[in-house]
CSV table of C-alpha atoms (C1' of nucleotides) in Angstrom, one decimal:
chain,number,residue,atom,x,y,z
A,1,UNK,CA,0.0,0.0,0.0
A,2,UNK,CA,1.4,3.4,-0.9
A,3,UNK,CA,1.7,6.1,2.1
A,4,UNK,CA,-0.8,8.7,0.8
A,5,UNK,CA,-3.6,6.0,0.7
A,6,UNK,CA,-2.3,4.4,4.4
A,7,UNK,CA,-2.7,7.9,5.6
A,8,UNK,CA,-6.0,8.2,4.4
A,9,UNK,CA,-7.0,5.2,5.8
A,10,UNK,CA,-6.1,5.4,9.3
A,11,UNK,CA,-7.5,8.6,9.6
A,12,UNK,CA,-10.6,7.5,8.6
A,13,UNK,CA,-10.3,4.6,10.6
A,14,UNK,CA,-9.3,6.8,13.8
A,15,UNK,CA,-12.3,9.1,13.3
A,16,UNK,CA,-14.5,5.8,13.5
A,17,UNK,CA,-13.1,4.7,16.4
A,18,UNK,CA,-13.7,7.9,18.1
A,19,UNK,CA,-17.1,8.1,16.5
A,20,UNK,CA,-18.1,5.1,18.5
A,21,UNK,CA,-16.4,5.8,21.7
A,22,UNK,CA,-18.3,9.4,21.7
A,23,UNK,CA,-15.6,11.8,20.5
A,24,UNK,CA,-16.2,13.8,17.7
A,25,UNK,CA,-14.9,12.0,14.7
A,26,UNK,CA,-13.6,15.5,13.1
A,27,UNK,CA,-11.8,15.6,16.2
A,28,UNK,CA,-10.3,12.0,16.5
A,29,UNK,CA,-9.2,12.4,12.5
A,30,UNK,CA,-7.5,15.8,13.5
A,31,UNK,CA,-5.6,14.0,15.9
A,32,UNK,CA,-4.7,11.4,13.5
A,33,UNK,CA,-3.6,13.6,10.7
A,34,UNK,CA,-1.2,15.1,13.5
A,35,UNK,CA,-0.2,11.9,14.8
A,36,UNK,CA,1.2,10.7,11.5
A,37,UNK,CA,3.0,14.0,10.7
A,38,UNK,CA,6.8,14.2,11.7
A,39,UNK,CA,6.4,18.1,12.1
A,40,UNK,CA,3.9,20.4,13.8
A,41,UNK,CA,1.0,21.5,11.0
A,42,UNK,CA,-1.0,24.7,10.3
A,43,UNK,CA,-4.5,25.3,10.8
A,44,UNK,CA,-4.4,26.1,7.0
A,45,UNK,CA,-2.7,22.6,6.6
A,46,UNK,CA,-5.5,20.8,8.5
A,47,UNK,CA,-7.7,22.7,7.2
A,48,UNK,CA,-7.0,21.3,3.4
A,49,UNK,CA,-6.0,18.0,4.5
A,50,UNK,CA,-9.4,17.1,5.8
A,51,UNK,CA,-11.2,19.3,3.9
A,52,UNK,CA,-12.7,21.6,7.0
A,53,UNK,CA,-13.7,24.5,7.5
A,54,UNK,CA,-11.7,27.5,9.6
A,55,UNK,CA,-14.1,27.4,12.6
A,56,UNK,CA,-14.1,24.1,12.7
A,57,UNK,CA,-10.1,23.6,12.6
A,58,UNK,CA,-9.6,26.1,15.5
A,59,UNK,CA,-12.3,24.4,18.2
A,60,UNK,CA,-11.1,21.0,17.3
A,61,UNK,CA,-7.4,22.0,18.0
A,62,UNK,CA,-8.6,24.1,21.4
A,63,UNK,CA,-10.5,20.5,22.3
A,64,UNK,CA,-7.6,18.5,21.5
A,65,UNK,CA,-5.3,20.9,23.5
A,66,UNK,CA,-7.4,20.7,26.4
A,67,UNK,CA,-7.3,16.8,26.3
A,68,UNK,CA,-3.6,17.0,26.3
A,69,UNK,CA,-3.0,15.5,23.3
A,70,UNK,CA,-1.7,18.5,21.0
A,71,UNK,CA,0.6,21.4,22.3
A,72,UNK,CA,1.1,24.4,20.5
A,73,UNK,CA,4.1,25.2,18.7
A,74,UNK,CA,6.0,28.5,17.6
A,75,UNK,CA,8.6,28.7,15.2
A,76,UNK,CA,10.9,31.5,14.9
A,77,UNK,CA,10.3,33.9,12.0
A,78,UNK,CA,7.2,32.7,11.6
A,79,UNK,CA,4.2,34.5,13.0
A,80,UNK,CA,1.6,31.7,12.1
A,81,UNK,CA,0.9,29.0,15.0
A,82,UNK,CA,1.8,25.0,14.7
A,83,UNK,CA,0.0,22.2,16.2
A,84,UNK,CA,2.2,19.3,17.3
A,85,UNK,CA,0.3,16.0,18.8
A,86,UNK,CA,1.9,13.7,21.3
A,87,UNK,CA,3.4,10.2,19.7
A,88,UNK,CA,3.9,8.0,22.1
A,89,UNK,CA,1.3,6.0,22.5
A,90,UNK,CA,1.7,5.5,26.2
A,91,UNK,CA,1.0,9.2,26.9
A,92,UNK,CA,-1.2,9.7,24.8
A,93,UNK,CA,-3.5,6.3,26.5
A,94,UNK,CA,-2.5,8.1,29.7
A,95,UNK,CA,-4.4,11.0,28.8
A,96,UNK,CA,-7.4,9.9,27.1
A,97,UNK,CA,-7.9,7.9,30.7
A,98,UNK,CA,-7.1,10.5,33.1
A,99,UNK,CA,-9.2,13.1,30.9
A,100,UNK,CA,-12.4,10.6,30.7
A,101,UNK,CA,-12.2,9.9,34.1
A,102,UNK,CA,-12.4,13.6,35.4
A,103,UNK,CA,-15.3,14.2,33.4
A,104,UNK,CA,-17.2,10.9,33.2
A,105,UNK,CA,-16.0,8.7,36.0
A,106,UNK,CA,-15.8,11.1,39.2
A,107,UNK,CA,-19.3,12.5,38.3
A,108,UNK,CA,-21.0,9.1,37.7
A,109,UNK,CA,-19.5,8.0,41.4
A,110,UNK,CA,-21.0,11.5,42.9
A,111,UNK,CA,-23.9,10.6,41.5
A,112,UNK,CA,-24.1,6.9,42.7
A,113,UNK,CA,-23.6,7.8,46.2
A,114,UNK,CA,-26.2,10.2,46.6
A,115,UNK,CA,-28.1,7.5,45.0
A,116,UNK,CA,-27.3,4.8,47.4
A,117,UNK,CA,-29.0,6.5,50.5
A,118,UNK,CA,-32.0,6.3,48.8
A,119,UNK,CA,-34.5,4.9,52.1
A,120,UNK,CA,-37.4,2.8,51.4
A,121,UNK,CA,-38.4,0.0,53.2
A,122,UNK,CA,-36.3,-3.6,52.7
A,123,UNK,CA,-39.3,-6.0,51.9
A,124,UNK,CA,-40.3,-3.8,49.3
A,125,UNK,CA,-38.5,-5.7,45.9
A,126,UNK,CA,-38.9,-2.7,44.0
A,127,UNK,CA,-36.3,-0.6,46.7
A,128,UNK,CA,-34.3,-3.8,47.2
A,129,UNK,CA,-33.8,-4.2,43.8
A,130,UNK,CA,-32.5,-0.2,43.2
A,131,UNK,CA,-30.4,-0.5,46.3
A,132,UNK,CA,-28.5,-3.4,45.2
A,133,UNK,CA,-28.1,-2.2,41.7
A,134,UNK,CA,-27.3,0.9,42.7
A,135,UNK,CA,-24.6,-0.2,45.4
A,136,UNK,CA,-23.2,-2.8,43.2
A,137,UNK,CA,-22.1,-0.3,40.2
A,138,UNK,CA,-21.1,2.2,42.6
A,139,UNK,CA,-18.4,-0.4,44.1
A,140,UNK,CA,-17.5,-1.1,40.3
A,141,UNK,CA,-17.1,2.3,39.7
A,142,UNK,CA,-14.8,2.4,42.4
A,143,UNK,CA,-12.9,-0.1,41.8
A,144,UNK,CA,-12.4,1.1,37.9
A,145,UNK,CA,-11.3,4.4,39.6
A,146,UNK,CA,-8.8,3.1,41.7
A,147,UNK,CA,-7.7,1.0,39.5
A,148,UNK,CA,-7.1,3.7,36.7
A,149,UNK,CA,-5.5,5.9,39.3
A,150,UNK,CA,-2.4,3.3,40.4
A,151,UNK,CA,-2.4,2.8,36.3
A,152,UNK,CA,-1.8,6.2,35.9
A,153,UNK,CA,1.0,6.7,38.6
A,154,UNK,CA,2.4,3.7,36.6
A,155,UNK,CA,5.4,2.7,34.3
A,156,UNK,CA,5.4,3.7,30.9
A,157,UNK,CA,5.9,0.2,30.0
A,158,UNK,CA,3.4,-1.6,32.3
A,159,UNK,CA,0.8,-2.3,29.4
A,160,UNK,CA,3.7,-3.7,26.9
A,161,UNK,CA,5.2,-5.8,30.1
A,162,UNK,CA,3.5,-9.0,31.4
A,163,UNK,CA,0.6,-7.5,33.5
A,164,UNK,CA,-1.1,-10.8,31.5
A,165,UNK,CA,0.4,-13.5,33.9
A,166,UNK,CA,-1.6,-11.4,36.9
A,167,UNK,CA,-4.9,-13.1,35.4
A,168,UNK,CA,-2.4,-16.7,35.1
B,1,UNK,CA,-34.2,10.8,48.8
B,2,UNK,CA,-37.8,9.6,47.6
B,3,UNK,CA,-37.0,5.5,45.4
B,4,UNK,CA,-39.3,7.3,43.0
B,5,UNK,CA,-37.5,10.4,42.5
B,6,UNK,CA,-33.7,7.7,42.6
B,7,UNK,CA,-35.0,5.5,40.1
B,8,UNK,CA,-35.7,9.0,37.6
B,9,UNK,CA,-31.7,10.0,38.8
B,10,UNK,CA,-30.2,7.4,38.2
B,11,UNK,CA,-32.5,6.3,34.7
B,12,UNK,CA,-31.1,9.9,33.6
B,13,UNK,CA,-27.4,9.5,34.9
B,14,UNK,CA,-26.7,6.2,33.3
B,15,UNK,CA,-28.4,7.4,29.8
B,16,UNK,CA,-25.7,10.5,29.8
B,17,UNK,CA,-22.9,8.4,30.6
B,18,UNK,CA,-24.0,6.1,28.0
B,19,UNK,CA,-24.2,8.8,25.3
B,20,UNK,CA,-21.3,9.9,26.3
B,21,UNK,CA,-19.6,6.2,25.7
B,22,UNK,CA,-21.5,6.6,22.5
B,23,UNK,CA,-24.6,4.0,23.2
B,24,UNK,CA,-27.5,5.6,22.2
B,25,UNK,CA,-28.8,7.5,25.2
B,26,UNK,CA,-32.6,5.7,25.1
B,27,UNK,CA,-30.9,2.5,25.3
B,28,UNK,CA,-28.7,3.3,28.1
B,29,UNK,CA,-32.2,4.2,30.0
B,30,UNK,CA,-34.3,1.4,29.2
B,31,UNK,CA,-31.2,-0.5,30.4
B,32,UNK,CA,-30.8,1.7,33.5
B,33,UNK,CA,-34.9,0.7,34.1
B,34,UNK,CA,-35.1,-2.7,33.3
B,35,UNK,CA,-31.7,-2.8,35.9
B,36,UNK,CA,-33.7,-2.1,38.4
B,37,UNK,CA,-36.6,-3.3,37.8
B,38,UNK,CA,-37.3,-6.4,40.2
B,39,UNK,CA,-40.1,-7.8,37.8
B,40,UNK,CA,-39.7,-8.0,34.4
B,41,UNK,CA,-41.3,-5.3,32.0
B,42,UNK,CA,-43.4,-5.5,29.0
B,43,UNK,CA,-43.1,-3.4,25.9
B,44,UNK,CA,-46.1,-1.0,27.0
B,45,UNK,CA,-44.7,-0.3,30.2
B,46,UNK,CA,-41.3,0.1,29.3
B,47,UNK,CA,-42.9,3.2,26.6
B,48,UNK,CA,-44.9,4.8,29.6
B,49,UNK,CA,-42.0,5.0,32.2
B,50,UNK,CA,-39.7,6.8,29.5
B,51,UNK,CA,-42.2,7.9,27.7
B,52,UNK,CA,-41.0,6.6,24.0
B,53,UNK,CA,-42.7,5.3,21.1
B,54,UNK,CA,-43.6,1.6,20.5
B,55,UNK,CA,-41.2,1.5,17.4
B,56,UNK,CA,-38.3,3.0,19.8
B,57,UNK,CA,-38.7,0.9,22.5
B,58,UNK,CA,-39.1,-2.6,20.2
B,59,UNK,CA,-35.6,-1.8,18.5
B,60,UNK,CA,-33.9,-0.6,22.0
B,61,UNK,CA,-35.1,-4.3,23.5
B,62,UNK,CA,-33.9,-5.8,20.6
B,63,UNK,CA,-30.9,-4.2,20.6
B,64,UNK,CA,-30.3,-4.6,24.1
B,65,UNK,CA,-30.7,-9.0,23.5
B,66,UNK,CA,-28.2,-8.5,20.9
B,67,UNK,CA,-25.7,-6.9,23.1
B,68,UNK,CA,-26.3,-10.1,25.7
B,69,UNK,CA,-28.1,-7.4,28.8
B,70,UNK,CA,-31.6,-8.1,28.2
B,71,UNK,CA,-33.7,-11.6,27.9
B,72,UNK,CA,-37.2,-12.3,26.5
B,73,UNK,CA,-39.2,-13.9,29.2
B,74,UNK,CA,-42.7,-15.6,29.0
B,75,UNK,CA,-45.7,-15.6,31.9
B,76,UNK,CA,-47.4,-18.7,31.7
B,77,UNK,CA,-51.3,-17.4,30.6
B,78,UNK,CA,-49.9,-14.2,29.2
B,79,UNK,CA,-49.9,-13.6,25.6
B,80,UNK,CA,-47.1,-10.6,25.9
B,81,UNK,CA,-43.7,-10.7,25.7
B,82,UNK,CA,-41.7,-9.4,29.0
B,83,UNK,CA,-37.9,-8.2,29.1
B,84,UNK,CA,-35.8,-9.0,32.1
B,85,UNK,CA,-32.0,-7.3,32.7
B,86,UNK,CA,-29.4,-9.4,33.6
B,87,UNK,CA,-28.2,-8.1,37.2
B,88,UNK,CA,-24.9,-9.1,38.1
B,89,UNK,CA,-22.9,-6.2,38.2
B,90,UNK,CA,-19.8,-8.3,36.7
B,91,UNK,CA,-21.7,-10.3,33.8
B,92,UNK,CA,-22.9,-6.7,32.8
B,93,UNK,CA,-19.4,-5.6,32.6
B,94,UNK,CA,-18.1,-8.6,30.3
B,95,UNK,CA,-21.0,-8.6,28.4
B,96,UNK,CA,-20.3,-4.7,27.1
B,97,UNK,CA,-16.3,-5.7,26.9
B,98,UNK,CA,-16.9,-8.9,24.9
B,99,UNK,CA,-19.1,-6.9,22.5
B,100,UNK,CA,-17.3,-3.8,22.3
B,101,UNK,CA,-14.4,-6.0,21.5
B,102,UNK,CA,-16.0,-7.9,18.9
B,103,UNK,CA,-17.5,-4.7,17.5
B,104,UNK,CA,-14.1,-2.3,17.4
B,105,UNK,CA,-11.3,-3.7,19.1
B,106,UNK,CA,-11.4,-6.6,16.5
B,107,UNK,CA,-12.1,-4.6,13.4
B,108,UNK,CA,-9.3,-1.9,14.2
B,109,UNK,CA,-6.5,-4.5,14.5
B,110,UNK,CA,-7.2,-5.7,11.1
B,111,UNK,CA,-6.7,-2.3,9.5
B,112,UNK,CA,-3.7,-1.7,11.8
B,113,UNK,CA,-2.4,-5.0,10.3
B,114,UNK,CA,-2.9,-4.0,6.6
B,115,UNK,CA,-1.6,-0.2,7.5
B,116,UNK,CA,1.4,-1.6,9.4
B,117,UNK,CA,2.5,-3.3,6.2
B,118,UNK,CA,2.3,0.0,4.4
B,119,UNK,CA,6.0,0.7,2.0
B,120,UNK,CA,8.1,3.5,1.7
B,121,UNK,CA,11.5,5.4,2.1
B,122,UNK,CA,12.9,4.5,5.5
B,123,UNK,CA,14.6,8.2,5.4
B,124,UNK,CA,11.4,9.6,4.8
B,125,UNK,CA,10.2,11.2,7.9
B,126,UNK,CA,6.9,11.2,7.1
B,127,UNK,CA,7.2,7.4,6.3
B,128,UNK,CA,8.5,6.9,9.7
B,129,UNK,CA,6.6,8.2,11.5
B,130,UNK,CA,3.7,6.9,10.3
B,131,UNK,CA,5.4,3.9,10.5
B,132,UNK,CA,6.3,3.9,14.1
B,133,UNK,CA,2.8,5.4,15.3
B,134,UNK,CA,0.9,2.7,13.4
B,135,UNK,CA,3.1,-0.2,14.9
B,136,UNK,CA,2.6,1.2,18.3
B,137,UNK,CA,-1.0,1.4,18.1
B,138,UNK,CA,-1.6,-2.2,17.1
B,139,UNK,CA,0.9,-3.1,19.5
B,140,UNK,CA,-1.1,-1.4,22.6
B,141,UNK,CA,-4.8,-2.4,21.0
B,142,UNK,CA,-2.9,-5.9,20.7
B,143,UNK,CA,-1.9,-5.9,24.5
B,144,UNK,CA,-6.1,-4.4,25.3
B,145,UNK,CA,-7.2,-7.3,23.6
B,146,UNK,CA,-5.1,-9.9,25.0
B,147,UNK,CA,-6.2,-8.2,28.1
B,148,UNK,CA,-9.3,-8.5,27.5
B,149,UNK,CA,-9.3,-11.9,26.6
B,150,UNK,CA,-7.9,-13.2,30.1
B,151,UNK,CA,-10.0,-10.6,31.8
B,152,UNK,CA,-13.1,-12.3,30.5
B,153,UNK,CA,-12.0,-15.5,31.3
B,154,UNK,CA,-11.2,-14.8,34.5
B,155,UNK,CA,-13.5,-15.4,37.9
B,156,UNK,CA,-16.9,-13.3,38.8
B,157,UNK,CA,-14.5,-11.1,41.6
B,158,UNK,CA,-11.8,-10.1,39.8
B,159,UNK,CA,-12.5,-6.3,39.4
B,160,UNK,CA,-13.4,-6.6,43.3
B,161,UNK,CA,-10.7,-8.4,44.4
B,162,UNK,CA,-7.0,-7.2,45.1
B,163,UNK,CA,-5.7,-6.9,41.8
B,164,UNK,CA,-4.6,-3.4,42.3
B,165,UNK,CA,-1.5,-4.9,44.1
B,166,UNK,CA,0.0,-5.6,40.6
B,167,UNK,CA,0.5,-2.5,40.3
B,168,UNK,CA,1.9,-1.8,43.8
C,1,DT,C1',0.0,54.2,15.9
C,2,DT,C1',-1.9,51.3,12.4
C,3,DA,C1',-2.8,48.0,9.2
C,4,DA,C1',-2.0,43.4,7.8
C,5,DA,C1',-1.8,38.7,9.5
C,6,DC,C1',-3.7,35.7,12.1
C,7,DT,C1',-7.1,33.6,15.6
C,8,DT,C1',-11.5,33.2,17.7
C,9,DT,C1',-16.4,33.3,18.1
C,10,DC,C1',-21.0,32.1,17.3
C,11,DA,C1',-25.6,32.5,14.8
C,12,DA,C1',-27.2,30.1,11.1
C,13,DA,C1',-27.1,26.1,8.0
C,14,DA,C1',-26.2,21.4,7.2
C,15,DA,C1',-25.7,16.8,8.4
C,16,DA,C1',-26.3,12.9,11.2
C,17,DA,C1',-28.7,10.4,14.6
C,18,DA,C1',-32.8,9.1,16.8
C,19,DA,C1',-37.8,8.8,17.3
C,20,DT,C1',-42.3,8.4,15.7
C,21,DG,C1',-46.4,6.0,14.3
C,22,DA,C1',-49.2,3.7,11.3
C,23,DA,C1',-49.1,-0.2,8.2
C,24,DA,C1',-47.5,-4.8,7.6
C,25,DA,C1',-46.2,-9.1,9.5
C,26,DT,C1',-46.6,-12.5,12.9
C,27,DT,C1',-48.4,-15.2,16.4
C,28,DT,C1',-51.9,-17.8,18.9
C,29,DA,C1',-56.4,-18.8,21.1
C,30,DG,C1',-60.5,-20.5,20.0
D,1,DC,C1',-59.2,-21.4,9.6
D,2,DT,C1',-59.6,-16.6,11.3
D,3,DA,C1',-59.6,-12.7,13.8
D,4,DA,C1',-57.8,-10.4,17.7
D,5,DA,C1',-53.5,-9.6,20.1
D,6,DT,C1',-49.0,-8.5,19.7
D,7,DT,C1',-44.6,-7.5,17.4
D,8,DT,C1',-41.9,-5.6,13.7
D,9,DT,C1',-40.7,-2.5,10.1
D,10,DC,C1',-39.4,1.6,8.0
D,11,DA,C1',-40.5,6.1,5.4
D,12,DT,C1',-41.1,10.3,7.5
D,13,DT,C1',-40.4,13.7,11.1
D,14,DT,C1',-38.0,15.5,14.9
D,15,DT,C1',-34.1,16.4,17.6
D,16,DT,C1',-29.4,16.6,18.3
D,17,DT,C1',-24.9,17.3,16.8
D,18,DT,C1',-21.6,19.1,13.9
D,19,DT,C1',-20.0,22.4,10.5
D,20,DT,C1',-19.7,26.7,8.2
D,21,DG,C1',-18.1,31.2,7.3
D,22,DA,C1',-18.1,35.9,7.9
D,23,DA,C1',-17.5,39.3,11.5
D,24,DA,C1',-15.2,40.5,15.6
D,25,DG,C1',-11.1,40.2,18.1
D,26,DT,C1',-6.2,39.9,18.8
D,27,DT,C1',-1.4,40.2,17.9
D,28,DT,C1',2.7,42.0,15.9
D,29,DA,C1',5.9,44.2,12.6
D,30,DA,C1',7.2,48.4,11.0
DNA sequence: TTAAACTTTCAAAAAAAAATGAAAATTTAG
DNA sequence: CTAAATTTTCATTTTTTTTTGAAAGTTTAA
């Protein structure tokens, strides 16, 4: 396969990915495009590469920027801005966790414990039911948070190593 | 807190978070409803607690068996159909991994594959980098589904168990 | 200063996704 | 068989999300 139509291809295949994980896809295929390009791009250049529009190009880099994933760059004697995205892949899982679970995680968990001192009476199925549910995700949640933090304090490496023989 | 005015919460809180894991949001609420529903529901009443067409709530059900959460159950004497939520906090988890695996884990490896195999200058910059991020990324979604795959095999208490000293 | 270069904003338009509801299909009791 | 009960389908409508693009805002070189 020649580059051009690789390229192509995984950014379309990013933006699906995204698509279904609730990220915009313009967004996951601007982080593609940047992903795959050795040096930090223009608006402009995003702009043509994927065929969007100004507005578009500039809340899509702020979004990605404030995910931590691209950085602003300057270059001297030029006025214009560059957009350079993180590469390694490590970091760049890293953020996508630590971002998702500020703003889905944590306010799911406030939400479950105000839920779980719901009071109804115990013979009643209907409240027995909730109560359990509701307690039962809540020490999920929990648990995926913990778990996520120590992950995040963790080695670069740790998903590449043999975290597999834990499960044995 | 009123179980009435809990069940509305939490129906509401687990639609967001699943529109925001992109699962249509009706879904993620019938879900949330049959969840804690001790009883299973019919059609009818599953439309007049959310309020949702027929046509809506027939495809959400059905889409709901497909994903593995949700069972057709009979009442001996009763001509309708009921719909029952599976409740175990942990068999709801692997059910949404194994098919979220099946459904993009699997089919992004297989275009990572193809792209890794991609040809071109080995000085090129852009050629390497592409390179290098591609091959990284299937090597990481390889590692998530390996993961995955002893994760699922794995016993009910995993999650709640003390896993989280592998990462110590 | 100031004017050109560049970036940001946001109301309006377009596109995409989801929901409706009535007709068609299916099932089953009698 | 047959007709009532129930479920499914899908063209159309509605809602939500995303994109556009031009105007406003900002920065900087001279």
């Amino acid at each position: 396969m020649e580059l051009a139509e690789a390229k192509l291809k995984f950014i379309e295949a990013w933006g699906k990915l995204g698509s279904e994980w609730g990220i915009n896809r313009t967004m996951a295929q601007v982080h593609a495009l940047l992903m795959i390009s050795p040096e930090a791009l223009t608006t402009e250049e995003v702009m043509a590469e994927l065929s969007i529009s100004r507005g578009n190009a500039n809340m899509t880099l702020r979004d990605l920027i404030d995910w931590g994933l691209v950085e602003k760059r300057h270059k001297t004697g030029e006025r214009k801005e560059f957009f350079y995205a993180e590469k390694d892949v490590w970091t760049i899982a890293r953020c996508v966790a630590e971002e998702r679970k500020k703003r889905e995680l944590t306010p799911i968990i406030k939400i479950l414990d105000q839920l779980a001192e719901v009071d109804g009476d115990t013979k009643d199925p209907a409240y027995k039911t909730f109560k359990t549910t509701v307690t039962d995700i809540n020490k999920l949640a929990n648990n995926v948070n913990k778990t996520l933090d120590t992950m995040l304090k963790a080695e670069e490496n740790w998903f590449f190593g043999s975290i597999l023989k834990v499960f044995k």
